[in-house]
PDB file of C-alpha atoms in Angstrom:
ATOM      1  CA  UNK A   1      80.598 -21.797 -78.117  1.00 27.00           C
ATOM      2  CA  UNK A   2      82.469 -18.888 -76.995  1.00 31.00           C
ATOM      3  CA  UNK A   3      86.487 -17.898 -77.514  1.00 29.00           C
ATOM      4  CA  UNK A   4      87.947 -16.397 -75.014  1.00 29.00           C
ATOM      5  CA  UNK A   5      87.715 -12.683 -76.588  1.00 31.00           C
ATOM      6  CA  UNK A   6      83.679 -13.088 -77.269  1.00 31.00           C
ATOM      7  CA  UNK A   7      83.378 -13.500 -80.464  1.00 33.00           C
ATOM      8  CA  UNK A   8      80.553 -16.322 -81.223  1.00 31.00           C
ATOM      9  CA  UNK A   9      81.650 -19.258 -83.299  1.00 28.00           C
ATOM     10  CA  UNK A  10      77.988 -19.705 -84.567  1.00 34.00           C
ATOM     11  CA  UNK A  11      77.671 -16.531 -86.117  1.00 36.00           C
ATOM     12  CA  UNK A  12      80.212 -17.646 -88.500  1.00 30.00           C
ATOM     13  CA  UNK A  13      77.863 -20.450 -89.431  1.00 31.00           C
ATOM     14  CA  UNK A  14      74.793 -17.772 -89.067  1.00 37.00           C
ATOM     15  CA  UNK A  15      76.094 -15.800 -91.957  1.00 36.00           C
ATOM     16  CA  UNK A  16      79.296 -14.103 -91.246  1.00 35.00           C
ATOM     17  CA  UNK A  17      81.637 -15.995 -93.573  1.00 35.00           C
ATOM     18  CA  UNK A  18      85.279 -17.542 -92.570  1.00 34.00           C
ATOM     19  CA  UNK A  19      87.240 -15.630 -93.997  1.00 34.00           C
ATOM     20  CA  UNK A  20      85.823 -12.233 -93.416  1.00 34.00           C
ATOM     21  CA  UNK A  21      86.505 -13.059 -89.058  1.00 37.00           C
ATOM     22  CA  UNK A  22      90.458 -13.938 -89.858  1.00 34.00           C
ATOM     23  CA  UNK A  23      92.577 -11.303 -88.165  1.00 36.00           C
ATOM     24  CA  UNK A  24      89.579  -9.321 -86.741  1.00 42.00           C
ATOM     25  CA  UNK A  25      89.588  -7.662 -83.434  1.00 46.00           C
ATOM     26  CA  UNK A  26      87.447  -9.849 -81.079  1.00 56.00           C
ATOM     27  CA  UNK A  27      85.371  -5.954 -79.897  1.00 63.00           C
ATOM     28  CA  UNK A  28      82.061  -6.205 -79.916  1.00 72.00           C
ATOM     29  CA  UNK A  29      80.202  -2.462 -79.477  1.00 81.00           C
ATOM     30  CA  UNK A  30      76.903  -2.507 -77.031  1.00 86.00           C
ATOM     31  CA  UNK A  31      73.680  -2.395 -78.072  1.00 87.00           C
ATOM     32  CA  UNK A  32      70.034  -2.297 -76.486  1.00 91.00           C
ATOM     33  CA  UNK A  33      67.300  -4.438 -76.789  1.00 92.00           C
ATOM     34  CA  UNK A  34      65.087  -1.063 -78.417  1.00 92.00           C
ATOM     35  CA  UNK A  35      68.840  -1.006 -81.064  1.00 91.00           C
ATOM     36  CA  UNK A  36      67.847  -4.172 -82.213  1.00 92.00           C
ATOM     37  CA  UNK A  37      64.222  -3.532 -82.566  1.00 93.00           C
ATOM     38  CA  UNK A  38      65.271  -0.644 -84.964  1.00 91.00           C
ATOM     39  CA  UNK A  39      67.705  -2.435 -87.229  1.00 90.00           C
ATOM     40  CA  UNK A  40      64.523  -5.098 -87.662  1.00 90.00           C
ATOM     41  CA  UNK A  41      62.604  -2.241 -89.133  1.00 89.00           C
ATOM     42  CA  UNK A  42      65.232  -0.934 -91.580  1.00 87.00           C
ATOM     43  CA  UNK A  43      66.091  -4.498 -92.455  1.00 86.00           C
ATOM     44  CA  UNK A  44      62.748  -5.163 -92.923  1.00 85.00           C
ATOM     45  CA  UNK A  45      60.103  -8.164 -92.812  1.00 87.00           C
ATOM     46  CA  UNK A  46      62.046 -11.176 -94.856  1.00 89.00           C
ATOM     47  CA  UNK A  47      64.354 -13.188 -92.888  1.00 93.00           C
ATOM     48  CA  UNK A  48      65.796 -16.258 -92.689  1.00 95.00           C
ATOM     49  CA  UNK A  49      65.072 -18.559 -89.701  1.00 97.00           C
ATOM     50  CA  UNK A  50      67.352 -22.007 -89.115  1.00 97.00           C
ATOM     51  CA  UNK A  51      65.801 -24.420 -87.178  1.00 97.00           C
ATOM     52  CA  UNK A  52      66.735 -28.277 -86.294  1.00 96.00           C
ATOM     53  CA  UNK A  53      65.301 -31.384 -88.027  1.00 95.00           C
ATOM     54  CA  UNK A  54      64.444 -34.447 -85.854  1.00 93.00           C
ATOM     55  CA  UNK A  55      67.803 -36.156 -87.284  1.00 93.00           C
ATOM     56  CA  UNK A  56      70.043 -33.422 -86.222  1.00 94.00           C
ATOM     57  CA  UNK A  57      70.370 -31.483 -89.406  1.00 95.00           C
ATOM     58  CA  UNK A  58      70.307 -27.789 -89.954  1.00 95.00           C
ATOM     59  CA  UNK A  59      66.942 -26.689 -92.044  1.00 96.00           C
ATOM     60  CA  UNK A  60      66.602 -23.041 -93.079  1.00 96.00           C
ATOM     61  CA  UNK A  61      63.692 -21.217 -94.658  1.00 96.00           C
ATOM     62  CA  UNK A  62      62.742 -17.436 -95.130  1.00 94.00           C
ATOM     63  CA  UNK A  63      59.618 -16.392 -93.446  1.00 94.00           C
ATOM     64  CA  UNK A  64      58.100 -12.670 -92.312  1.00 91.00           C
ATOM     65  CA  UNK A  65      59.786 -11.859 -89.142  1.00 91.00           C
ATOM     66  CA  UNK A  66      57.742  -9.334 -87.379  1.00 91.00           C
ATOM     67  CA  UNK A  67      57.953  -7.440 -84.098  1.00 93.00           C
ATOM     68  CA  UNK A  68      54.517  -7.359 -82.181  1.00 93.00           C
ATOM     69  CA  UNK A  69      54.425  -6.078 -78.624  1.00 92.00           C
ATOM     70  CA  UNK A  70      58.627  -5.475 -78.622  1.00 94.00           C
ATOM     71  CA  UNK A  71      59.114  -9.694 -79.427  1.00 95.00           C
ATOM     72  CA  UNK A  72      59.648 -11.207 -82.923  1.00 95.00           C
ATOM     73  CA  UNK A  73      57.433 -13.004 -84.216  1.00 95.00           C
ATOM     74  CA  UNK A  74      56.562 -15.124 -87.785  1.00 94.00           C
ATOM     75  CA  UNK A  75      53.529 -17.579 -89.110  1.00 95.00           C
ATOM     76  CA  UNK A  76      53.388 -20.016 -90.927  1.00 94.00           C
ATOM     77  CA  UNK A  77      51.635 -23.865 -91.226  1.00 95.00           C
ATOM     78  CA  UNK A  78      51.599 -26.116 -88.138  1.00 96.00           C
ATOM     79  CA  UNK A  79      52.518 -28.919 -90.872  1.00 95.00           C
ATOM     80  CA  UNK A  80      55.212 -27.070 -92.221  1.00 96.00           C
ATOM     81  CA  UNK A  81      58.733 -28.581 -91.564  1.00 96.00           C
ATOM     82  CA  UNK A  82      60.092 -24.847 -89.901  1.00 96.00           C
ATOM     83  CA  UNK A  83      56.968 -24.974 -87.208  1.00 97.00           C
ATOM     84  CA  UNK A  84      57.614 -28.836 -86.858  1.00 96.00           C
ATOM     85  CA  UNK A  85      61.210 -28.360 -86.075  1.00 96.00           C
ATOM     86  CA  UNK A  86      60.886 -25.385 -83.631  1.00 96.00           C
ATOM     87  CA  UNK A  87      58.030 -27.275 -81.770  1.00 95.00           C
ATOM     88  CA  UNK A  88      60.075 -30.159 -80.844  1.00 95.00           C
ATOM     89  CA  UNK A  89      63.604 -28.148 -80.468  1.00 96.00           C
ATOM     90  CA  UNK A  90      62.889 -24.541 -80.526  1.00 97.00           C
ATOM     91  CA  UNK A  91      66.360 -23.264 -80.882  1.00 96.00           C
ATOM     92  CA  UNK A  92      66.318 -20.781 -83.329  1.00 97.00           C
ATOM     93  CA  UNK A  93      68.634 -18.556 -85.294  1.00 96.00           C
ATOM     94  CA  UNK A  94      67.059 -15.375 -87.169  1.00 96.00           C
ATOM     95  CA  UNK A  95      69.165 -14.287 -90.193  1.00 94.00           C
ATOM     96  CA  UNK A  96      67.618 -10.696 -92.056  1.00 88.00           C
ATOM     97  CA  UNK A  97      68.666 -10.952 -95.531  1.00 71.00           C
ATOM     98  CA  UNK A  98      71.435  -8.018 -96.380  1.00 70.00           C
ATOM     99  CA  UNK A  99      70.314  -4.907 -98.291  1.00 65.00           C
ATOM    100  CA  UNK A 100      71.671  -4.204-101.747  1.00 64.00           C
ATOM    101  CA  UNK A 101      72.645  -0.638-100.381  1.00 63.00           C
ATOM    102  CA  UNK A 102      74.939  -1.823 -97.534  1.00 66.00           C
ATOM    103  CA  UNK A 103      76.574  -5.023 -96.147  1.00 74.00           C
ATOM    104  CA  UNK A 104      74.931  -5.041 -92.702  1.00 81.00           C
ATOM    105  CA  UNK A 105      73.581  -7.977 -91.053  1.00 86.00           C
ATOM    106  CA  UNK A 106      71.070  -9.174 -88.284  1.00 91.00           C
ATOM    107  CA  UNK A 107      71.364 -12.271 -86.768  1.00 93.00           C
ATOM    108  CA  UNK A 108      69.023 -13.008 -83.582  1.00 95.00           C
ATOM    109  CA  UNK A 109      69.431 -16.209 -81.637  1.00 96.00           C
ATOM    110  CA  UNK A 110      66.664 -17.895 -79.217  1.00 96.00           C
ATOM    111  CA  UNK A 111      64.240 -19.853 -78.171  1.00 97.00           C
ATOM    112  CA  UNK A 112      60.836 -20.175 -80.074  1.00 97.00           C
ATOM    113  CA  UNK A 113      57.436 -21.355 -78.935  1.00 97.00           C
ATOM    114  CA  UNK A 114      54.013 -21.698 -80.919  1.00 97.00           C
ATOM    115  CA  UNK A 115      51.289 -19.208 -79.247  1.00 97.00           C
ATOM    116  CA  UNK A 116      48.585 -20.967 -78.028  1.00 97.00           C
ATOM    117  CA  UNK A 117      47.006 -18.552 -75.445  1.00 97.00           C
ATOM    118  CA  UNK A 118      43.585 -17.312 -77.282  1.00 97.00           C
ATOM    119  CA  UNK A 119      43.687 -14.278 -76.330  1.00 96.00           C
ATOM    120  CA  UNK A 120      47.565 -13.713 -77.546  1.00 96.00           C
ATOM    121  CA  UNK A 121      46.772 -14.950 -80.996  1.00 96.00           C
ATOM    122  CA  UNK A 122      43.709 -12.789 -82.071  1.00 95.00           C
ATOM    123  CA  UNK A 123      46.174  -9.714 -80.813  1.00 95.00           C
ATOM    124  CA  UNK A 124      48.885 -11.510 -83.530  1.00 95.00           C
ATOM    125  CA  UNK A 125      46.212 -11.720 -85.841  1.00 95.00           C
ATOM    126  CA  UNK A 126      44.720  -8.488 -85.674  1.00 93.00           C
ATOM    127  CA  UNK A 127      48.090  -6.824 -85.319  1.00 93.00           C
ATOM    128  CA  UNK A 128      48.203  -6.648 -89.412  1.00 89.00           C
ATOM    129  CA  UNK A 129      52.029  -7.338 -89.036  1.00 89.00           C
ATOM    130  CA  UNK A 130      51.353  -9.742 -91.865  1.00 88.00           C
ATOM    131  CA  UNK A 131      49.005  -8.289 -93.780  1.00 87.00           C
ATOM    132  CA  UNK A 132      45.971 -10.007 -94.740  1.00 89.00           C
ATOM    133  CA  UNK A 133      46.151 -14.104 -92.935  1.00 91.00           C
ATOM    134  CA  UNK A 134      43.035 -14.199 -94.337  1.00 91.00           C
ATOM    135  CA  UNK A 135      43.692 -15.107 -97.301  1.00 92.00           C
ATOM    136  CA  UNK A 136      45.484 -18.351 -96.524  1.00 93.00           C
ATOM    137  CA  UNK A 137      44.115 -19.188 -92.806  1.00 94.00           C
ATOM    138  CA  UNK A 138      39.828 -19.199 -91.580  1.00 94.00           C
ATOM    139  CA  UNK A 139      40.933 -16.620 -88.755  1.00 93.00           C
ATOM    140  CA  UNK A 140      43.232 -16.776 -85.275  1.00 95.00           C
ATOM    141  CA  UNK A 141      41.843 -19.848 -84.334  1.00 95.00           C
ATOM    142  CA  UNK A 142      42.665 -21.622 -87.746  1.00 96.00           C
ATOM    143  CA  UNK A 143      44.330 -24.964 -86.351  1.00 95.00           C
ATOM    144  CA  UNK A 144      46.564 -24.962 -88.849  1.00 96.00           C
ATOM    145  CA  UNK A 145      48.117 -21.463 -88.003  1.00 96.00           C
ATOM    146  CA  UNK A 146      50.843 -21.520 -86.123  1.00 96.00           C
ATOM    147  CA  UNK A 147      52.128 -17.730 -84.768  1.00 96.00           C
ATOM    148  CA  UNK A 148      55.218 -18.451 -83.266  1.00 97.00           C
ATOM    149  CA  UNK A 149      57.230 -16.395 -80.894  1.00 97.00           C
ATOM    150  CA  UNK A 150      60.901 -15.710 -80.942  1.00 97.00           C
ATOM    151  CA  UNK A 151      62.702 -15.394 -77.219  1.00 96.00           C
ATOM    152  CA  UNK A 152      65.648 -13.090 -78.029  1.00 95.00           C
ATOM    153  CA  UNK A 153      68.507 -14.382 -76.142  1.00 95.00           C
ATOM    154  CA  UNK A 154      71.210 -12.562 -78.178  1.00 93.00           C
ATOM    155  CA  UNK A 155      71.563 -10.495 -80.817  1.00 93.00           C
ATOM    156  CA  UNK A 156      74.264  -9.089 -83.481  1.00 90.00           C
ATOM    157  CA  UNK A 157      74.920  -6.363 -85.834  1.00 87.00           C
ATOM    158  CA  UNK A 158      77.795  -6.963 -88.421  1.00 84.00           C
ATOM    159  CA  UNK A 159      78.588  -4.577 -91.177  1.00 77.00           C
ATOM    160  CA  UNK A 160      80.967  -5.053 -93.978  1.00 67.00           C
ATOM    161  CA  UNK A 161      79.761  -8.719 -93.803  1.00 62.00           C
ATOM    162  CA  UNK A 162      81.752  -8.730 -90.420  1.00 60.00           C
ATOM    163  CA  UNK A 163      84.841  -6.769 -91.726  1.00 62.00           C
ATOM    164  CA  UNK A 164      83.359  -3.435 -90.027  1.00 66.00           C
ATOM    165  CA  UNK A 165      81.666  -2.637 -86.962  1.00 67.00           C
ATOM    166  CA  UNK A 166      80.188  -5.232 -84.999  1.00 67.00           C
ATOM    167  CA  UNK A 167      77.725  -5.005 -82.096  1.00 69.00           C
ATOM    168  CA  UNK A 168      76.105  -7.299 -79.751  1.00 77.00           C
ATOM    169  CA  UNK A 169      73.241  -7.395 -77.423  1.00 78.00           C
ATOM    170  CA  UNK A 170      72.294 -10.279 -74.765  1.00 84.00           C
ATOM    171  CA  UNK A 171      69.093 -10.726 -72.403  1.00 82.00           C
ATOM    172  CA  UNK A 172      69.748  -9.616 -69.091  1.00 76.00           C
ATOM    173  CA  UNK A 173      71.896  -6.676 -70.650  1.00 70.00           C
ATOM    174  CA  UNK A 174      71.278  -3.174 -68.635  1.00 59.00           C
ATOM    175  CA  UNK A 175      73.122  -1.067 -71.451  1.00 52.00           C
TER     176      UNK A 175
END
């Protein structure tokens, strides 16, 4: 849901708490797709992702969130409850945790999908974005590894845990 200004309701629920949005300006600065991509690498690999359980319920759980080929991307078990969740709703919120040196957040909202395409996944797994999968997974055919895929469809940079600047990028942006 949207207000009438453009602030996003769910990002108060994606980490931007109540009371730091009371009184604020509803601004947003612009950002690009390739701004985003950079705040990922100073934020770094752990991240939250929140996903949707079968009953309805929110489910959250930190992962590696890496960029490969410009998208975002994570791993994990095909029986985990994260992979589960985004297989059979793959709405997805991204969430990096906040540096100790600053109050600046990343939250990414999308669509995921499990890579299945052969080719795609020995690129993921040869990629080293993860290090070495090796060690828990038989290689990039491993049926129970499951890359998946994050389709950006927004994107926002708070600072001040959302009583500074805040910036906002959507798909289909030209800026």
């Amino acid at each position: 849901l949207e207000t009438t200004g453009g602030a996003l309701c769910t990002e108060i629920l994606a980490g931007v708490g109540a009371g730091s949005v009371i009184g604020m300006s509803d601004a947003w600065g612009a950002l690009t797709w390739g701004d985003v991509l950079a705040e990922i690498e100073r934020q770094g690999r752990d991240a939250f992702v929140a996903s949707v359980t079968p009953g309805g319920r929110p489910h959250l759980a930190i992962v590696w969130l890496v960029v490969v080929d410009d998208t975002v991307h994570f791993v994990g078990d095909r029986t985990s409850v994260k992979v589960r969740n985004l297989a059979a709703t793959p709405a997805v919120a991204c969430h990096w945790q906040v540096p100790d040196d600053d109050r600046r957040q990343l939250m990414i909202h999308g669509e995921a999908s499990l890579v299945e395409d052969p080719t795609a996944r020995r690129r993921l797994w040869s990629s080293g974005a993860w290090g070495d999968l090796a060690q828990w997974y038989q290689g990039p055919d491993d049926p129970q590894l499951a890359f998946v895929r994050i389709d950006a469809t927004r994107a926002s940079i708070v600072e001040q845990a959302g009583a500074g600047p805040r910036f906002r990028w959507r798909a289909g942006d030209t800026a």
